[in-house]
GROMACS .gro file of C-alpha atoms in nm:
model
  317
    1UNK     CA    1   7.772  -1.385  -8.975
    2UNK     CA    2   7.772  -1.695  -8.757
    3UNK     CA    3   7.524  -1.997  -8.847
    4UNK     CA    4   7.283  -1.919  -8.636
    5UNK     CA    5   7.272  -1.597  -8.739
    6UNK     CA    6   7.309  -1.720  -9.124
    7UNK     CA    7   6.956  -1.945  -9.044
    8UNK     CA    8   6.720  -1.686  -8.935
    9UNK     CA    9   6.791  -1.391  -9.231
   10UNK     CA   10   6.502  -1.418  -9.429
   11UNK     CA   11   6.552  -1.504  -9.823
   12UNK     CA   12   6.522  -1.181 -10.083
   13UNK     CA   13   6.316  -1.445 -10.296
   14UNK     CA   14   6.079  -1.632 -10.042
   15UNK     CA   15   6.103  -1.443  -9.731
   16UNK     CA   16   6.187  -1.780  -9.557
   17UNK     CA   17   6.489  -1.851  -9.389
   18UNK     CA   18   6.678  -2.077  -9.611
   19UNK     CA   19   6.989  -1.921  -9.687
   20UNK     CA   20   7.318  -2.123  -9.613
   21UNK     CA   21   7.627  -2.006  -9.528
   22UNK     CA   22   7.837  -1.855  -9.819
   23UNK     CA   23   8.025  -2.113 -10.010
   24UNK     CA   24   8.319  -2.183 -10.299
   25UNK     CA   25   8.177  -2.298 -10.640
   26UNK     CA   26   8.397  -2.331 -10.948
   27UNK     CA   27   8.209  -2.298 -11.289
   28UNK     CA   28   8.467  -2.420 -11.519
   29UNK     CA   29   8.513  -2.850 -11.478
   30UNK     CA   30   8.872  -2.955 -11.287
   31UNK     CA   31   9.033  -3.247 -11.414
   32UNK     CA   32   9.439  -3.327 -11.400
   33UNK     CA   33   9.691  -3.404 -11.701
   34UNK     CA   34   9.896  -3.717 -11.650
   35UNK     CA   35   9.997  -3.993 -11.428
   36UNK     CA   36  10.016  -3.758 -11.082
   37UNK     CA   37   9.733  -3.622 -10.915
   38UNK     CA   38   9.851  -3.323 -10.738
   39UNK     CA   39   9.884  -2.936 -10.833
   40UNK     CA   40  10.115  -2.904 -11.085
   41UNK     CA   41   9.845  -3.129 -11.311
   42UNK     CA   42   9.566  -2.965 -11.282
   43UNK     CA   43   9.390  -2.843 -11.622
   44UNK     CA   44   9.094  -2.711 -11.678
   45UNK     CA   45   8.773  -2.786 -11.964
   46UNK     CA   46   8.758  -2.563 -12.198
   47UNK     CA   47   8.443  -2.336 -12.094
   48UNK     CA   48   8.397  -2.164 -12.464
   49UNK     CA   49   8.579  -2.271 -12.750
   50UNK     CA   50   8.692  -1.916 -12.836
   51UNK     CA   51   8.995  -1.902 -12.631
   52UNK     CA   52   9.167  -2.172 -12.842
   53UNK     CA   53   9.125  -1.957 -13.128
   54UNK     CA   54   9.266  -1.602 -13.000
   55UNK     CA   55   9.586  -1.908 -12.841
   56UNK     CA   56   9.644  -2.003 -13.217
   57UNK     CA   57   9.562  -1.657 -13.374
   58UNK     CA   58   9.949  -1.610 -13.440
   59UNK     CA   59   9.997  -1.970 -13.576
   60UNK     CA   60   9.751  -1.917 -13.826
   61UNK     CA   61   9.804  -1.581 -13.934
   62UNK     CA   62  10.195  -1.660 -13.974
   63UNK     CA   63  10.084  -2.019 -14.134
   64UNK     CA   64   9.811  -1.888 -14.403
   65UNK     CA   65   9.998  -1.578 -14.458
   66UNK     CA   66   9.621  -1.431 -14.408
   67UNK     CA   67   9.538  -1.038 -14.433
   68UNK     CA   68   9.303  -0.838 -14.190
   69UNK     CA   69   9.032  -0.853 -14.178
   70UNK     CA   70   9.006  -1.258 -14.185
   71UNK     CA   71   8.843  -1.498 -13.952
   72UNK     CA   72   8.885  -1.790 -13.802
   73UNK     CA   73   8.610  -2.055 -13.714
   74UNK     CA   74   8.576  -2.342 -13.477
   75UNK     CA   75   8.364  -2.574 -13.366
   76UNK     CA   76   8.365  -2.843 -13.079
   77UNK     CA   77   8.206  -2.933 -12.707
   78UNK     CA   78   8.255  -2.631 -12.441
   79UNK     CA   79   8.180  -2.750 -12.086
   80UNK     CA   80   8.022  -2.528 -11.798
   81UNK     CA   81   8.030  -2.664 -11.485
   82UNK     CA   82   7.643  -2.488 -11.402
   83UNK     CA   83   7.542  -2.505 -11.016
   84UNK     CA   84   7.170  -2.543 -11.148
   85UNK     CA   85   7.171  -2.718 -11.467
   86UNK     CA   86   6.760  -2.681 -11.598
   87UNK     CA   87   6.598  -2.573 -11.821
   88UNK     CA   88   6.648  -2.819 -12.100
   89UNK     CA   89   6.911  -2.821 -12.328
   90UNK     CA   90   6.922  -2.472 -12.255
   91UNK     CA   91   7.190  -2.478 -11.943
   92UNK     CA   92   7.388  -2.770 -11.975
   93UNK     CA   93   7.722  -2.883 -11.821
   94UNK     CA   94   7.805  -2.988 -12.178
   95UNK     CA   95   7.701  -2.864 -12.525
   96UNK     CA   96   7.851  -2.825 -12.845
   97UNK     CA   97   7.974  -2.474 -12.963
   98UNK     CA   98   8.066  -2.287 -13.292
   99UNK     CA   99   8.193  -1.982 -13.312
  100UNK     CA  100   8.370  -1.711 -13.567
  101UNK     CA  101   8.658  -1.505 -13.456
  102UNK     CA  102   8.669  -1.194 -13.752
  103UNK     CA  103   8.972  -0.987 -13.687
  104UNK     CA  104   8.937  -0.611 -13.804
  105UNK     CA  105   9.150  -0.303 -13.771
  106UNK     CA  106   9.138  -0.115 -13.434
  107UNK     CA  107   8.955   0.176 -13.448
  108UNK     CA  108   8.626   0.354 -13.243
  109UNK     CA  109   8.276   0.286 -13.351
  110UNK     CA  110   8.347   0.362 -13.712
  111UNK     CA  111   8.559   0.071 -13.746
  112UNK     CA  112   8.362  -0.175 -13.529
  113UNK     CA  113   8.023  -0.076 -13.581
  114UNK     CA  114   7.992  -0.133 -13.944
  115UNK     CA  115   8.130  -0.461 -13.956
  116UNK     CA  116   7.904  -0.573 -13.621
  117UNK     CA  117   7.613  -0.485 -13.832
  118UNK     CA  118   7.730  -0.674 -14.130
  119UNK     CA  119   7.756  -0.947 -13.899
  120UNK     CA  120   7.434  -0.935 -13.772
  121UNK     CA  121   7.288  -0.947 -14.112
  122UNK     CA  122   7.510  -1.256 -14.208
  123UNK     CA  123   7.401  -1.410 -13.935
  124UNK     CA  124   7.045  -1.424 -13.951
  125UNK     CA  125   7.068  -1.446 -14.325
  126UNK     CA  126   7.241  -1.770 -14.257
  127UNK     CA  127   6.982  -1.888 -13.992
  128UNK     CA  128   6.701  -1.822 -14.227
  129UNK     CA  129   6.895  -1.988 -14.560
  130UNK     CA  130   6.888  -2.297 -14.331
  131UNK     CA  131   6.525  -2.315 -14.240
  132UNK     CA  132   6.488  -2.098 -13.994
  133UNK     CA  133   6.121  -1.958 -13.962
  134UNK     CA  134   6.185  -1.591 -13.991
  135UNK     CA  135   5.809  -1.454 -13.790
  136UNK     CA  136   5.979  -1.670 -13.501
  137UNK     CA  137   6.318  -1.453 -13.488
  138UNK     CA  138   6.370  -1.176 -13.267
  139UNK     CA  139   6.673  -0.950 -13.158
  140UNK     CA  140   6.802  -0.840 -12.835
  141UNK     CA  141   7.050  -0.572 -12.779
  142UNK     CA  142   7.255  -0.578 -12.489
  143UNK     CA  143   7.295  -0.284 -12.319
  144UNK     CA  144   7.431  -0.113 -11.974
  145UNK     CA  145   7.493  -0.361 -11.747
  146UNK     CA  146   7.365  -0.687 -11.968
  147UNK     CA  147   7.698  -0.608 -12.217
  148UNK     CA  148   7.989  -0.815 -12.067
  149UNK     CA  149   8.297  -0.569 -11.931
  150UNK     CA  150   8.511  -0.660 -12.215
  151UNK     CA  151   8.196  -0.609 -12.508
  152UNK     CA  152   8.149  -0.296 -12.712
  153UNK     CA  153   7.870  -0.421 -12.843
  154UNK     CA  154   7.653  -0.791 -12.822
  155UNK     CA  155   7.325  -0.827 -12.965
  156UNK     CA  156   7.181  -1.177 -12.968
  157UNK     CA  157   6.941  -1.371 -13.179
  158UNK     CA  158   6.620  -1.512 -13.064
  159UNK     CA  159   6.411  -1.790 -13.072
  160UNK     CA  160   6.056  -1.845 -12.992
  161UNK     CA  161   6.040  -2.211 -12.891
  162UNK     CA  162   5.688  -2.365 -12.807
  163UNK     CA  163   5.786  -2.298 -12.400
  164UNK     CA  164   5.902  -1.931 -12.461
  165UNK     CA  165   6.170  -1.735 -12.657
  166UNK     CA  166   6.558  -1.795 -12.579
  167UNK     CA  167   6.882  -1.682 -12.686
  168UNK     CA  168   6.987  -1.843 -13.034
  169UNK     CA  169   7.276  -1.666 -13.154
  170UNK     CA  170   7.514  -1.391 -12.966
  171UNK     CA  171   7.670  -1.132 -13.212
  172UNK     CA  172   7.972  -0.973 -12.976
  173UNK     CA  173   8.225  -0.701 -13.074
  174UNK     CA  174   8.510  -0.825 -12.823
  175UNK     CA  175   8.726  -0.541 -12.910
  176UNK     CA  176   9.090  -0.679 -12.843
  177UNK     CA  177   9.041  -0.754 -12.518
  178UNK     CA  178   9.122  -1.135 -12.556
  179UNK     CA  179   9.441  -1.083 -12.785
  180UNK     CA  180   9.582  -0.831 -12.522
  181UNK     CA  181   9.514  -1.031 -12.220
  182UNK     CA  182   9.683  -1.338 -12.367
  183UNK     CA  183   9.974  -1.151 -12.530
  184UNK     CA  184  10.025  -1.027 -12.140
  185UNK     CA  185  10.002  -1.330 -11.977
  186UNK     CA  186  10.232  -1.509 -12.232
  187UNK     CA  187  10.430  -1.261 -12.257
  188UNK     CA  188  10.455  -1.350 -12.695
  189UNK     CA  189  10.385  -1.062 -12.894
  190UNK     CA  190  10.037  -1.111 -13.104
  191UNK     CA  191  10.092  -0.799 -13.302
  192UNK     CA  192   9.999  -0.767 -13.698
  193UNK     CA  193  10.218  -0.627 -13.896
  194UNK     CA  194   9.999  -0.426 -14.174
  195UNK     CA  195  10.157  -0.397 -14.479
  196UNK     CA  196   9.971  -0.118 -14.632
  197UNK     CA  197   9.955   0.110 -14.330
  198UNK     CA  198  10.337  -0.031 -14.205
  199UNK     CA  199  10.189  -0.049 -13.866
  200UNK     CA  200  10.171  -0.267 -13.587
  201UNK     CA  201   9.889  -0.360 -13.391
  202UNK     CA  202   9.622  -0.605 -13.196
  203UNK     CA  203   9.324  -0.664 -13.374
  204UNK     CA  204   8.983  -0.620 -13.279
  205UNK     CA  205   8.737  -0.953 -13.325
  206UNK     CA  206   8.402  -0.973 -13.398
  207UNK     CA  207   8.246  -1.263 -13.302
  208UNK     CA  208   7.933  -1.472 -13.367
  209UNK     CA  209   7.867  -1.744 -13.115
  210UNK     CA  210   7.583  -2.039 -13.203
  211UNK     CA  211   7.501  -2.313 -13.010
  212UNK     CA  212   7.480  -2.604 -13.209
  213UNK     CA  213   7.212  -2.755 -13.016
  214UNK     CA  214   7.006  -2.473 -12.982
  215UNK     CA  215   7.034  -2.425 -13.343
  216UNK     CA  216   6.905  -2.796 -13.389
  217UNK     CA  217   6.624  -2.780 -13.148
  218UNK     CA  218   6.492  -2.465 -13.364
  219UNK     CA  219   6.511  -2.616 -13.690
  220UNK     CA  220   6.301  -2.889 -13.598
  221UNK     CA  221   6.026  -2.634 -13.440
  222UNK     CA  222   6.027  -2.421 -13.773
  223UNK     CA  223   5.987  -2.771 -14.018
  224UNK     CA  224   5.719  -2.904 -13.768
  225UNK     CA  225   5.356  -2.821 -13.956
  226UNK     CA  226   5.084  -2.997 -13.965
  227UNK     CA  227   4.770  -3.097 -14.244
  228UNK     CA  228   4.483  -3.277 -14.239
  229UNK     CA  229   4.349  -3.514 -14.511
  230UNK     CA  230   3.980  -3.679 -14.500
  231UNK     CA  231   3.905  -3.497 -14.176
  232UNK     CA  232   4.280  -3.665 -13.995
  233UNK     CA  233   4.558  -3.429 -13.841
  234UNK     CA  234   4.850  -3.533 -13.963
  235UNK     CA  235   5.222  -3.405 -13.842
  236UNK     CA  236   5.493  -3.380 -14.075
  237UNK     CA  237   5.857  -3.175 -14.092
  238UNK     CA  238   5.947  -2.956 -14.362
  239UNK     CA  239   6.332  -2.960 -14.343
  240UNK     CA  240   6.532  -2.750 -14.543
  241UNK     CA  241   6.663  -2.982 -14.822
  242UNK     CA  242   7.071  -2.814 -14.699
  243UNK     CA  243   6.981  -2.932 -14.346
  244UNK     CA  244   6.784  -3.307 -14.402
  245UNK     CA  245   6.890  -3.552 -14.254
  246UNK     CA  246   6.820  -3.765 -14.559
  247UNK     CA  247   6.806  -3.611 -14.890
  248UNK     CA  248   6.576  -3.821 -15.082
  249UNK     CA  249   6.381  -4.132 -15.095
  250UNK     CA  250   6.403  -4.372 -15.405
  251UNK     CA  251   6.079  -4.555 -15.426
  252UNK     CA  252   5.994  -4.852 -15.698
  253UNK     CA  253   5.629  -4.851 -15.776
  254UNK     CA  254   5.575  -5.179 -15.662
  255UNK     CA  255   5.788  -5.452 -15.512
  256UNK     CA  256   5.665  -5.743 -15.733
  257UNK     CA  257   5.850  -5.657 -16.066
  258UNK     CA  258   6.192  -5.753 -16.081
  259UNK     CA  259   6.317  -5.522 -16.379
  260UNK     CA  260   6.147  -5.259 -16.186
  261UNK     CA  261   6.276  -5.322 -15.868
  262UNK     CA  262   6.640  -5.362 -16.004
  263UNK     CA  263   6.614  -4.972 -16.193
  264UNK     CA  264   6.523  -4.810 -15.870
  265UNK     CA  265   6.826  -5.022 -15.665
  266UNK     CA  266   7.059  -4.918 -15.935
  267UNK     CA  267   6.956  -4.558 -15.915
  268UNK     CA  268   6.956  -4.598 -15.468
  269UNK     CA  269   7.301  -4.698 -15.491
  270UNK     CA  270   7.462  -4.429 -15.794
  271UNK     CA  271   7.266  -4.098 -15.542
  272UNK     CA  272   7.389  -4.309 -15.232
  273UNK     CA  273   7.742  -4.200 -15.335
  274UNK     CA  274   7.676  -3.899 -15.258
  275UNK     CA  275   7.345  -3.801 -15.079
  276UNK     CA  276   7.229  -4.011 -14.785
  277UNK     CA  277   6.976  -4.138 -14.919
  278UNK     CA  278   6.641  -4.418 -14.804
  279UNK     CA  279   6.535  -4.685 -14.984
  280UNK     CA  280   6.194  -4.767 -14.917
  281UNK     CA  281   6.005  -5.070 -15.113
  282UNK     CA  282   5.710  -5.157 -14.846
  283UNK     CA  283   5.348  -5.049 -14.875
  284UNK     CA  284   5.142  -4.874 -15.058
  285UNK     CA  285   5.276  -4.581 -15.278
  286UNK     CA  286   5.086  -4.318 -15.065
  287UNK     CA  287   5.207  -4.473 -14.684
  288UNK     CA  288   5.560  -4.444 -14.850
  289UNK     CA  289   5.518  -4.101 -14.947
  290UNK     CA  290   5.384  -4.014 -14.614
  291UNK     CA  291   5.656  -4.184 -14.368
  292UNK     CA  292   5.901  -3.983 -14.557
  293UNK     CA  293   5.685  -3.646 -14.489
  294UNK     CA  294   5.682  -3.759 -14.143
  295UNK     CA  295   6.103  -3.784 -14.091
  296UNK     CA  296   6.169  -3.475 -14.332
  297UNK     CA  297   6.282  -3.636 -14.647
  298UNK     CA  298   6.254  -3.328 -14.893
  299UNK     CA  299   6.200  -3.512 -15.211
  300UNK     CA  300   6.098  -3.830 -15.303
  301UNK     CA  301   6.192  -3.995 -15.634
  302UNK     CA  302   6.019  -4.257 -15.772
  303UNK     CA  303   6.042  -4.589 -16.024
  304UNK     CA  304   5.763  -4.683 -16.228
  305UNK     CA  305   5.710  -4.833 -16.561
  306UNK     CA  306   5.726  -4.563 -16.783
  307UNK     CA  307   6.102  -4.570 -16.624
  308UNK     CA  308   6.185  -4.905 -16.786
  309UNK     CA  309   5.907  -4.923 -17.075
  310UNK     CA  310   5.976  -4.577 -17.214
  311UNK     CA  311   6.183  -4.251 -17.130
  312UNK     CA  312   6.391  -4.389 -16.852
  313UNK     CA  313   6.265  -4.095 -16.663
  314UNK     CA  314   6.142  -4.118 -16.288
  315UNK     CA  315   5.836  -3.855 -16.087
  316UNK     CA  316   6.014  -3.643 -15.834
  317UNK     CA  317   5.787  -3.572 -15.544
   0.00000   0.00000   0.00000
């Protein structure tokens, strides 16, 4: 197809001729590895971080002497380089990535199948121990042409955000496609050695992919809520206390008292060491309480005089 032919073929979306010719795009980011720019140091970004896992699978297993089934997890920035990037945070030339490699036996769908379900279970019982609101959760199984060629299974974890519902979580059984294709191209053998059985043989993975930001973005939607008090909306986030940012807030009474004052520093700096922890010593009791709602601060402890007068004891809010 010539140019001129190219500009008058209508588009399958708009019906308009806009098409262009066809071109080259590369989706995974180009960079080179030392001092000389030409082929021999070209490298690539990692695009997933699972490949670096199945790569040091033998390592490990020879290393930690581990036993199938085991897993290995990993988490660090992926990069994708995406022709369109939209769509918020949601495709991104750059994110941050963690992922599970679980190696099983090989086997057929009584093997795999249990252990994918298992999986899936884990999984969201992890997102909801977390904070994760559980009536905004949804699954979708991959199927036919949506599985990737290399997938037995994939079913992925939902999300409805305020602008619509998105992928959360992918649950994949990977088989051992990965393992084969790299013990191929290396030409090392990534074989396990079972002990019990006295066979030889690739693994199969199962594989739970989050994306941290993704998983981020959600827990803020599910601690968002809202009140109102005196006939005032007010917003506030209702973190997990495993997930908040800051644990507590230490709060003295009032500002004015000095042996006051000093209990509730003394008591700041022995939870500093190991909670991150706000102090907060301005305004009125109440504001206190409420800027604390407002970031997600779970508890709030405070000083007052029955503290130093009486039964060294402080009100946790």
């Amino acid at each position: 197809v010539t140019e001129e032919e190219m500009a008058q073929i209508p588009s399958p979306g708009s019906g308009q001729p806009t098409l262009t010719m066809p071109r080259d795009f590369n989706l995974m980011f180009q960079t080179n590895v030392g001092a000389m720019s030409d082929q021999s140091s070209v490298a690539y970004l990692r695009p997933e971080t699972a490949q670096g896992i199945f790569i040091n699978f033998k390592n490990v297993m020879g290393s930690s002497r581990a036993k199938i089934p085991f897993g290995i997890a990993q988490i660090g920035k992926a990069f994708r380089n995406e022709i369109t990037p939209r769509n918020f945070i949601f495709r991104s030339r750059e994110f941050e990535q963690m992922e599970v490699e679980y190696f099983i036996p090989p086997g057929g769908e009584e093997v795999w199948k249990p252990e994918h379900e298992k999986w899936l279970k884990q999984s969201k019982d992890f997102l909801l121990s977390v904070g994760l609101r559980d009536d905004l959760m949804g699954w979708d199984v991959h199927e036919g042409d949506s599985l990737a060629h290399y997938a037995l299974a994939c079913t992925d974890v939902t999300f409805r955000f305020p602008f619509g519902e998105q992928e959360l979580m992918g649950i994949a059984a990977r088989g051992n496609y990965d393992l084969t294709q790299h013990s191929e191209g290396s030409g090392k053998n990534l074989e396990y050695f079972d002990e019990q059985t006295k066979e030889k043989y690739i693994p199969q993975v199962i594989e739970p992919s989050l994306g941290v930001d993704r998983l981020v973005l959600a827990l803020i939607c599910s601690a968002y809520a809202e009140d109102e008090v005196g006939g005032e909306k007010r917003t506030f986030l209702k973190f997990d206390p495993s997930i908040a940012p800051v644990k507590a807030a230490i709060l003295p009474l009032v500002k004015n008292k000095e042996p006051l004052v000093k209990a509730a520093r003394e008591l700041f700096e022995s939870v500093q060491k190991r909670y991150n922890v706000q102090w907060d010593a301005t305004g009125a009791i109440g504001r206190r309480y409420r800027r604390a709602d407002e970031v997600g601060i779970p508890y709030c402890i405070t000083v007052d005089f029955d503290t130093i007068e009486k039964d060294n004891a402080v009100t946790i809010r």
